[in-house]
Amino acid sequence: MRTRVKKEAITIALTGNPNSGKTTIFNNLTGTRQHVGNWPGVTVEKKMGTVFHNGHRLQVVDLPGTYSLTAYSIEEIVARRFLVDSKPDVVVDIVDASNLERNLYLATQLIEMGVKLILALNMADVAEARGHEIDAESLGTLLGVPVVFTIGTKNQGMKELLDKVLEVVEDRDTVSRHIHISYGHELEKEIKKIQDVIWRDPSVGERFSTRWLAVKLLENDSAVQERVRSFGEIGKQTLAQAEASRERLGEFYKDDAEMVLTDQRYGFIGGALKEVLKVSAKSKLDLSRQVDLFLTNRILGFPVFIFFIWAMFQLTFTVGAYPMEWIDAGVSWLGAVVSALLPAGLLQDLLVDGIIAGVGSVIIFLPNILILFFCIAVFEDTGYLARAAFIMDRVMHVIGLHGKSFIPLLMGFGCNAPAIMATRTLESERDRLLSILINPLISCSARLPVYILLAGTFFGASAGNVIFSIYALGIALAITMGKLFSVTLFRGDIAPFVMELPPYRAPTLRSLLIHMWDRSQIFLRKMSGVILVGSILVWVLSSFPRSPYLPRGQAVERGTTSATQERLLTLAESQQPVSPLMSEDNLKNLDLNNEMTRLEGSFLGRLGHLVQPIFAPLGFDWRTSVAVLTGFVAKEIVVSTLGVLYAAGADVNEESEALRRSLRASGMTPLGAYTLMAFVLIYIPCLATVAVIRRETNSWKWTGFSIGYSLVLAWMVSFLIYQGGRIIGLG
Ligand code: GDP
Ligand code: MG
């Protein structure tokens, strides 16, 4: 055995179709030694990890899952760019062994690129259960690629895989050889012509696989054309030759060259499989197929789907409510402890009312998010999600989206932040952006307290219908904007994609938890940063300038963050020593009056007065304007801000009768309340959502657009409601 240890790490790139088990194997290999980032310039996640094997340090890169290596989707472009430019030492193509024909298509392209390749026939267990008998040795010989069986979920075959990697890197294996996929006489003739032109400049010919370039040019691949153009004079000649060849082939086959190439590749795969794959005749009555017929049934499919979704939300919100309470209690406890430990003053305020309360108000959503993502992982890993997309496909086409985009929209009713993260399951960048842009219009659960307060106060018995109409308004706007964006901003680039139906699989708990954690982690890590900064900002705005006329050390001038008014007032109530001269009620009123005056003089209050003219046509006074501003951090805050500003009393929540009375007394009308609800529905949901949009679009431009359009839309719709209502005599 050779013990030569390479100085730099060996780079292994994992490729494979989506759902072939890439991530599972990546996790098996690298364990916790992982690093997650983004590929430069795009939102596709880049996962890297390290594994040590026989004294070698191996760097594993999880490339995006793709079916092919054309330049259709961003994933394909990313994967290909890495293979061509970074030249990994070896590429491991993870293949679903139970679905060889389709999975080997990618392999043919990798072979063509001339990379050092290993095939991992994953899901070997599934293949066996289906009665597929694969002659791996012959397959390897035919393709000129070493083949290893693996079972990702059982951590089997990993050592063999790594052994093989080292063999291939060190040129010790006997199977590897470079084969050509033969495309038949006519195509080969044209490929040769193009190659000859490229070779006129040997410096280019030596850097790239000319056969691969030629084939890609015949496929009319824009990214390769671009690159060839950069070769200068030779590039121009090459492109001219490619154009001529395509034309000739088009005439000959009466079809596009890329179609012919695809057919030939499948022909090649079909031929290979004939020799190496045996499917036993007793391939039992296919249970998966029976289940499928039921779940995607034209009539039954839809209600069954709705039931699953309903069950998911039930689970998310009922089960999630318990840990939510615990966390809430924990956050309050922490706030109380810190208050007790630190002397009253700025630092205590900042910690308790700014940081603990602000970040705490986001962390309490973690249980819901974990549960929601767990359910989605179950749907995804069992293969059901693909069916759901199928069922909704026709409906979604109305707004220019594929069925798959339905899932993130649906999740938006829970919380827009993870819903927007879920757009990652969409293959096309266009669909992803479009879904991200309309997602905030789906009314999340954080907005419900605002509706409950306002509708309950002003609409009495018909509050339920009013709230329902707000939800409906959100859906109608999402559809309208989706349609509008798809005919304006995203015209003409609807990338067709195969909606594949993966076989049903029983997922392992481990893979479910990994998938759940993968997503939730992002939520925690990224959100805490933004929320932290946002909370501090609101705290600063509402705490400064300090009022000169309020004696320090009084309970009322402790916390001033509107988010924590509720707790503050309760605390004030319990901690304030009751003066014998004042009834408890009077004291509370005095405190609140002080607090109101102080808040009106704070930067936040001044800001409210400053922006009020903008909101005047919608019937908002300065207090409502402030609530709308603080609601930017999180919609729940609208309720507590209104509570403080309308001086309702200590008990500020959507049930509070006192707050209701003062709201009614303040001159707000049912029409004004409805207008406010509509505004709260439409403008950007919260800071967390903004952060997620920024992360998922990887662009400040789209983030700005999303904020801007929702504000403008919110204003316009509210204006129409308010002024229209007044014209017909409602307000
Ligand atoms: P990726 O999309 O390629 O990253 O695929 P994942 O690693 O997410 O795997 C998709 C699903 O297949 C998960 O539910 C895995 O638990 C499951 N899976 C992965 N490898 C195997 C395997 O060898 N056998 C079986 N039965 N399931 C597997
Ligand atoms: Mg994956």
PDB file of N, CA, C and O and ligand atoms in Angstrom, residues 17-24 122-126 150-153 381 505 507-508 511 515, ligand 1:
ATOM      1  N   ASN A  17     -29.141  13.034  -9.103  1.00  0.00           N
ATOM      2  CA  ASN A  17     -30.482  13.576  -9.254  1.00  0.00           C
ATOM      3  C   ASN A  17     -31.005  13.994  -7.879  1.00  0.00           C
ATOM      4  O   ASN A  17     -30.579  13.446  -6.870  1.00  0.00           O
ATOM      5  N   PRO A  18     -31.959  14.939  -7.851  1.00  0.00           N
ATOM      6  CA  PRO A  18     -32.605  15.232  -6.579  1.00  0.00           C
ATOM      7  C   PRO A  18     -33.199  13.943  -6.003  1.00  0.00           C
ATOM      8  O   PRO A  18     -33.675  13.095  -6.768  1.00  0.00           O
ATOM      9  N   ASN A  19     -33.128  13.783  -4.699  1.00  0.00           N
ATOM     10  CA  ASN A  19     -33.703  12.620  -4.028  1.00  0.00           C
ATOM     11  C   ASN A  19     -32.969  11.312  -4.225  1.00  0.00           C
ATOM     12  O   ASN A  19     -33.507  10.255  -3.955  1.00  0.00           O
ATOM     13  N   SER A  20     -31.755  11.383  -4.742  1.00  0.00           N
ATOM     14  CA  SER A  20     -31.028  10.137  -4.932  1.00  0.00           C
ATOM     15  C   SER A  20     -30.306   9.738  -3.649  1.00  0.00           C
ATOM     16  O   SER A  20     -29.787   8.637  -3.548  1.00  0.00           O
ATOM     17  N   GLY A  21     -30.285  10.631  -2.654  1.00  0.00           N
ATOM     18  CA  GLY A  21     -29.633  10.307  -1.384  1.00  0.00           C
ATOM     19  C   GLY A  21     -28.313  11.024  -1.194  1.00  0.00           C
ATOM     20  O   GLY A  21     -27.519  10.663  -0.343  1.00  0.00           O
ATOM     21  N   LYS A  22     -28.100  12.054  -1.975  1.00  0.00           N
ATOM     22  CA  LYS A  22     -26.850  12.810  -1.891  1.00  0.00           C
ATOM     23  C   LYS A  22     -26.597  13.372  -0.483  1.00  0.00           C
ATOM     24  O   LYS A  22     -25.521  13.190   0.080  1.00  0.00           O
ATOM     25  N   THR A  23     -27.601  14.063   0.015  1.00  0.00           N
ATOM     26  CA  THR A  23     -27.423  14.698   1.320  1.00  0.00           C
ATOM     27  C   THR A  23     -27.192  13.650   2.404  1.00  0.00           C
ATOM     28  O   THR A  23     -26.372  13.834   3.299  1.00  0.00           O
ATOM     29  N   THR A  24     -27.919  12.541   2.294  1.00  0.00           N
ATOM     30  CA  THR A  24     -27.743  11.461   3.273  1.00  0.00           C
ATOM     31  C   THR A  24     -26.303  10.975   3.268  1.00  0.00           C
ATOM     32  O   THR A  24     -25.672  10.836   4.321  1.00  0.00           O
ATOM     33  N   ASN A 122     -26.788   3.955  -5.041  1.00  0.00           N
ATOM     34  CA  ASN A 122     -27.434   4.101  -3.735  1.00  0.00           C
ATOM     35  C   ASN A 122     -28.827   3.476  -3.775  1.00  0.00           C
ATOM     36  O   ASN A 122     -29.314   3.113  -4.841  1.00  0.00           O
ATOM     37  N   MET A 123     -29.441   3.388  -2.629  1.00  0.00           N
ATOM     38  CA  MET A 123     -30.772   2.772  -2.528  1.00  0.00           C
ATOM     39  C   MET A 123     -30.708   1.339  -3.028  1.00  0.00           C
ATOM     40  O   MET A 123     -31.659   0.842  -3.637  1.00  0.00           O
ATOM     41  N   ALA A 124     -29.589   0.725  -2.767  1.00  0.00           N
ATOM     42  CA  ALA A 124     -29.426  -0.659  -3.192  1.00  0.00           C
ATOM     43  C   ALA A 124     -30.503  -1.532  -2.562  1.00  0.00           C
ATOM     44  O   ALA A 124     -30.969  -2.508  -3.161  1.00  0.00           O
ATOM     45  N   ASP A 125     -30.934  -1.161  -1.346  1.00  0.00           N
ATOM     46  CA  ASP A 125     -31.993  -1.921  -0.673  1.00  0.00           C
ATOM     47  C   ASP A 125     -33.316  -1.851  -1.421  1.00  0.00           C
ATOM     48  O   ASP A 125     -34.008  -2.854  -1.590  1.00  0.00           O
ATOM     49  N   VAL A 126     -33.625  -0.636  -1.898  1.00  0.00           N
ATOM     50  CA  VAL A 126     -34.887  -0.472  -2.621  1.00  0.00           C
ATOM     51  C   VAL A 126     -34.854  -1.264  -3.922  1.00  0.00           C
ATOM     52  O   VAL A 126     -35.810  -1.967  -4.280  1.00  0.00           O
ATOM     53  N   THR A 150     -24.225   1.370  -2.367  1.00  0.00           N
ATOM     54  CA  THR A 150     -24.350   2.009  -1.055  1.00  0.00           C
ATOM     55  C   THR A 150     -25.807   1.981  -0.604  1.00  0.00           C
ATOM     56  O   THR A 150     -26.720   1.871  -1.428  1.00  0.00           O
ATOM     57  N   ILE A 151     -25.995   2.028   0.701  1.00  0.00           N
ATOM     58  CA  ILE A 151     -27.328   2.259   1.267  1.00  0.00           C
ATOM     59  C   ILE A 151     -27.169   3.417   2.238  1.00  0.00           C
ATOM     60  O   ILE A 151     -26.697   3.247   3.362  1.00  0.00           O
ATOM     61  N   GLY A 152     -27.520   4.580   1.763  1.00  0.00           N
ATOM     62  CA  GLY A 152     -27.267   5.800   2.531  1.00  0.00           C
ATOM     63  C   GLY A 152     -27.882   5.770   3.913  1.00  0.00           C
ATOM     64  O   GLY A 152     -27.244   6.105   4.906  1.00  0.00           O
ATOM     65  N   THR A 153     -29.140   5.321   3.977  1.00  0.00           N
ATOM     66  CA  THR A 153     -29.844   5.360   5.253  1.00  0.00           C
ATOM     67  C   THR A 153     -29.262   4.394   6.274  1.00  0.00           C
ATOM     68  O   THR A 153     -29.474   4.548   7.463  1.00  0.00           O
ATOM     69  N   ASP A 381     -40.027  13.404   2.220  1.00  0.00           N
ATOM     70  CA  ASP A 381     -39.252  12.174   2.205  1.00  0.00           C
ATOM     71  C   ASP A 381     -40.078  10.947   1.861  1.00  0.00           C
ATOM     72  O   ASP A 381     -39.553   9.959   1.366  1.00  0.00           O
ATOM     73  N   ARG A 505     -41.543   6.038  -0.129  1.00  0.00           N
ATOM     74  CA  ARG A 505     -40.487   5.474   0.683  1.00  0.00           C
ATOM     75  C   ARG A 505     -40.812   5.709   2.135  1.00  0.00           C
ATOM     76  O   ARG A 505     -41.351   6.758   2.478  1.00  0.00           O
ATOM     77  N   PRO A 507     -39.502   6.971   5.295  1.00  0.00           N
ATOM     78  CA  PRO A 507     -38.313   7.727   5.689  1.00  0.00           C
ATOM     79  C   PRO A 507     -37.816   7.265   7.058  1.00  0.00           C
ATOM     80  O   PRO A 507     -38.598   6.749   7.857  1.00  0.00           O
ATOM     81  N   THR A 508     -36.542   7.444   7.310  1.00  0.00           N
ATOM     82  CA  THR A 508     -36.032   7.140   8.647  1.00  0.00           C
ATOM     83  C   THR A 508     -36.174   8.384   9.504  1.00  0.00           C
ATOM     84  O   THR A 508     -36.178   9.507   8.992  1.00  0.00           O
ATOM     85  N   SER A 511     -33.270  10.831   9.007  1.00  0.00           N
ATOM     86  CA  SER A 511     -33.274  11.727   7.849  1.00  0.00           C
ATOM     87  C   SER A 511     -34.323  12.817   8.015  1.00  0.00           C
ATOM     88  O   SER A 511     -34.126  13.958   7.605  1.00  0.00           O
ATOM     89  N   HIS A 515     -33.407  16.763   7.990  1.00  0.00           N
ATOM     90  CA  HIS A 515     -34.056  17.707   7.088  1.00  0.00           C
ATOM     91  C   HIS A 515     -34.729  18.841   7.855  1.00  0.00           C
ATOM     92  O   HIS A 515     -34.672  20.001   7.469  1.00  0.00           O
TER      93      HIS A 515
HETATM   94  P1  GDP B   1     -30.873  14.229  -2.027  1.00  0.00           P
HETATM   95  O1  GDP B   1     -32.046  14.999  -2.546  1.00  0.00           O
HETATM   96  O2  GDP B   1     -30.152  13.577  -3.126  1.00  0.00           O
HETATM   97  O3  GDP B   1     -29.997  15.023  -1.142  1.00  0.00           O
HETATM   98  O4  GDP B   1     -31.494  13.015  -1.182  1.00  0.00           O
HETATM   99  P2  GDP B   1     -31.622  12.813   0.378  1.00  0.00           P
HETATM  100  O5  GDP B   1     -30.313  12.485   0.981  1.00  0.00           O
HETATM  101  O6  GDP B   1     -32.371  13.941   0.942  1.00  0.00           O
HETATM  102  O7  GDP B   1     -32.490  11.474   0.424  1.00  0.00           O
HETATM  103  C1  GDP B   1     -33.823  11.412  -0.035  1.00  0.00           C
HETATM  104  C2  GDP B   1     -34.577  10.346   0.740  1.00  0.00           C
HETATM  105  O8  GDP B   1     -34.056   9.050   0.436  1.00  0.00           O
HETATM  106  C3  GDP B   1     -34.438  10.493   2.241  1.00  0.00           C
HETATM  107  O9  GDP B   1     -35.693  10.190   2.806  1.00  0.00           O
HETATM  108  C4  GDP B   1     -33.417   9.437   2.629  1.00  0.00           C
HETATM  109  O10 GDP B   1     -33.613   8.970   3.938  1.00  0.00           O
HETATM  110  C5  GDP B   1     -33.698   8.352   1.627  1.00  0.00           C
HETATM  111  N1  GDP B   1     -32.524   7.526   1.318  1.00  0.00           N
HETATM  112  C6  GDP B   1     -31.269   7.945   1.075  1.00  0.00           C
HETATM  113  N2  GDP B   1     -30.469   6.889   0.796  1.00  0.00           N
HETATM  114  C7  GDP B   1     -31.243   5.781   0.882  1.00  0.00           C
HETATM  115  C8  GDP B   1     -31.004   4.373   0.709  1.00  0.00           C
HETATM  116  O11 GDP B   1     -29.902   3.938   0.403  1.00  0.00           O
HETATM  117  N3  GDP B   1     -32.073   3.541   0.871  1.00  0.00           N
HETATM  118  C9  GDP B   1     -33.308   4.011   1.203  1.00  0.00           C
HETATM  119  N4  GDP B   1     -34.300   3.127   1.355  1.00  0.00           N
HETATM  120  N5  GDP B   1     -33.579   5.305   1.357  1.00  0.00           N
HETATM  121  C10 GDP B   1     -32.559   6.198   1.203  1.00  0.00           C
END
